PDB file of C-alpha atoms in Angstrom:
ATOM      1  CA  MET N   1      -3.659 186.890 130.466  1.00 70.00           C
ATOM      2  CA  ALA N   2      -7.253 187.938 129.814  1.00 71.00           C
ATOM      3  CA  ARG N   3      -7.295 189.948 133.033  1.00 77.00           C
ATOM      4  CA  GLU N   4      -4.092 191.733 132.015  1.00 75.00           C
ATOM      5  CA  LEU N   5      -5.527 192.597 128.601  1.00 73.00           C
ATOM      6  CA  ARG N   6      -8.580 194.067 130.287  1.00 78.00           C
ATOM      7  CA  LYS N   7      -6.309 196.204 132.476  1.00 79.00           C
ATOM      8  CA  TRP N   8      -4.478 197.413 129.371  1.00 77.00           C
ATOM      9  CA  GLY N   9      -7.825 198.357 127.880  1.00 79.00           C
ATOM     10  CA  VAL N  10      -8.756 200.358 130.960  1.00 83.00           C
ATOM     11  CA  HIS N  11      -5.434 202.194 130.904  1.00 80.00           C
ATOM     12  CA  TYR N  12      -5.733 202.819 127.182  1.00 81.00           C
ATOM     13  CA  ASN N  13      -9.188 204.340 127.665  1.00 83.00           C
ATOM     14  CA  GLN N  14      -7.857 206.530 130.472  1.00 83.00           C
ATOM     15  CA  GLY N  15      -5.063 207.717 128.186  1.00 81.00           C
ATOM     16  CA  ILE N  16      -7.539 208.597 125.444  1.00 82.00           C
ATOM     17  CA  HIS N  17      -9.673 210.465 127.964  1.00 84.00           C
ATOM     18  CA  ALA N  18      -6.611 212.438 129.097  1.00 81.00           C
ATOM     19  CA  LEU N  19      -5.754 213.332 125.498  1.00 80.00           C
ATOM     20  CA  ASN N  20      -9.292 214.550 124.938  1.00 83.00           C
ATOM     21  CA  THR N  21      -9.032 216.719 128.057  1.00 81.00           C
ATOM     22  CA  VAL N  22      -5.756 218.201 126.818  1.00 79.00           C
ATOM     23  CA  ALA N  23      -7.291 218.880 123.404  1.00 77.00           C
ATOM     24  CA  LEU N  24     -10.245 220.613 125.041  1.00 81.00           C
ATOM     25  CA  ARG N  25      -7.923 222.849 127.069  1.00 78.00           C
ATOM     26  CA  ILE N  26      -5.901 223.679 123.968  1.00 77.00           C
ATOM     27  CA  ARG N  27      -9.078 224.754 122.194  1.00 79.00           C
ATOM     28  CA  HIS N  28      -9.951 226.993 125.128  1.00 80.00           C
ATOM     29  CA  GLY N  29      -6.452 228.476 125.327  1.00 76.00           C
ATOM     30  CA  ASP N  30      -5.552 227.242 128.817  1.00 65.00           C
ATOM     31  CA  ARG N  31      -1.939 226.431 127.926  1.00 62.00           C
ATOM     32  CA  ASP N  32       0.758 227.186 125.396  1.00 68.00           C
ATOM     33  CA  PHE N  33      -0.388 225.465 122.220  1.00 70.00           C
ATOM     34  CA  THR N  34       3.057 224.315 121.077  1.00 74.00           C
ATOM     35  CA  ASP N  35       3.961 222.651 124.379  1.00 72.00           C
ATOM     36  CA  MET N  36       0.589 220.988 124.637  1.00 73.00           C
ATOM     37  CA  MET N  37       0.724 219.642 121.073  1.00 76.00           C
ATOM     38  CA  GLU N  38       4.138 218.107 121.720  1.00 78.00           C
ATOM     39  CA  ALA N  39       2.771 216.401 124.824  1.00 75.00           C
ATOM     40  CA  VAL N  40      -0.269 215.147 122.913  1.00 77.00           C
ATOM     41  CA  GLU N  41       1.896 213.771 120.115  1.00 82.00           C
ATOM     42  CA  ARG N  42       4.161 211.929 122.572  1.00 81.00           C
ATOM     43  CA  ALA N  43       1.170 210.502 124.434  1.00 81.00           C
ATOM     44  CA  ALA N  44      -0.531 209.460 121.200  1.00 82.00           C
ATOM     45  CA  ALA N  45       2.607 207.622 120.078  1.00 84.00           C
ATOM     46  CA  LEU N  46       2.814 205.763 123.389  1.00 82.00           C
ATOM     47  CA  LEU N  47      -0.860 204.839 123.222  1.00 82.00           C
ATOM     48  CA  GLU N  48      -0.372 203.523 119.693  1.00 85.00           C
ATOM     49  CA  GLU N  49       2.498 201.321 120.897  1.00 84.00           C
ATOM     50  CA  THR N  50       0.271 200.027 123.694  1.00 82.00           C
ATOM     51  CA  GLU N  51      -2.523 199.250 121.262  1.00 82.00           C
ATOM     52  CA  VAL N  52      -0.179 197.339 118.948  1.00 86.00           C
ATOM     53  CA  ALA N  53       1.197 195.309 121.876  1.00 83.00           C
ATOM     54  CA  ALA N  54      -2.308 194.549 123.128  1.00 80.00           C
ATOM     55  CA  ARG N  55      -3.379 193.360 119.670  1.00 84.00           C
ATOM     56  CA  GLY N  56      -0.392 191.027 119.621  1.00 86.00           C
ATOM     57  CA  MET N  57      -1.297 189.638 123.036  1.00 82.00           C
ATOM     58  CA  ARG N  58      -4.915 189.213 121.961  1.00 82.00           C
ATOM     59  CA  SER N  59      -3.802 187.287 118.876  1.00 86.00           C
ATOM     60  CA  ASP N  60      -1.449 185.101 120.936  1.00 86.00           C
ATOM     61  CA  MET N  61      -4.175 184.400 123.463  1.00 82.00           C
ATOM     62  CA  ALA N  62      -6.601 183.422 120.705  1.00 85.00           C
ATOM     63  CA  ALA N  63      -4.011 181.060 119.249  1.00 88.00           C
ATOM     64  CA  LEU N  64      -3.363 179.472 122.653  1.00 86.00           C
ATOM     65  CA  THR N  65      -6.995 179.017 123.619  1.00 85.00           C
ATOM     66  CA  GLY N  66      -8.487 178.357 120.204  1.00 87.00           C
ATOM     67  CA  ARG N  67     -11.070 181.043 120.951  1.00 84.00           C
ATOM     68  CA  PRO N  68     -11.165 184.627 119.752  1.00 81.00           C
ATOM     69  CA  ALA N  69     -10.401 187.320 122.296  1.00 73.00           C
ATOM     70  CA  LEU N  70     -13.305 189.696 121.836  1.00 68.00           C
ATOM     71  CA  PHE N  71     -12.131 192.536 124.027  1.00 60.00           C
ATOM     72  CA  LEU N  72      -9.642 195.380 123.742  1.00 51.00           C
TER      73      LEU N  72
END
């Protein structure tokens, strides 16, 4: 379970990095702003769902092991 949470954290960080890249390109006018903002909003919503699920898993793992999960 801990290994899976770490993987989620890696994927979450990659998603944030991708959003930052998209935001940078928007600022530099590489793409249509409206289309890019819609994509960013969808991605941000999915990342938020992932974060909420990971927090739940972290809490469950802490309850099962009696130790706090200090990552993610």
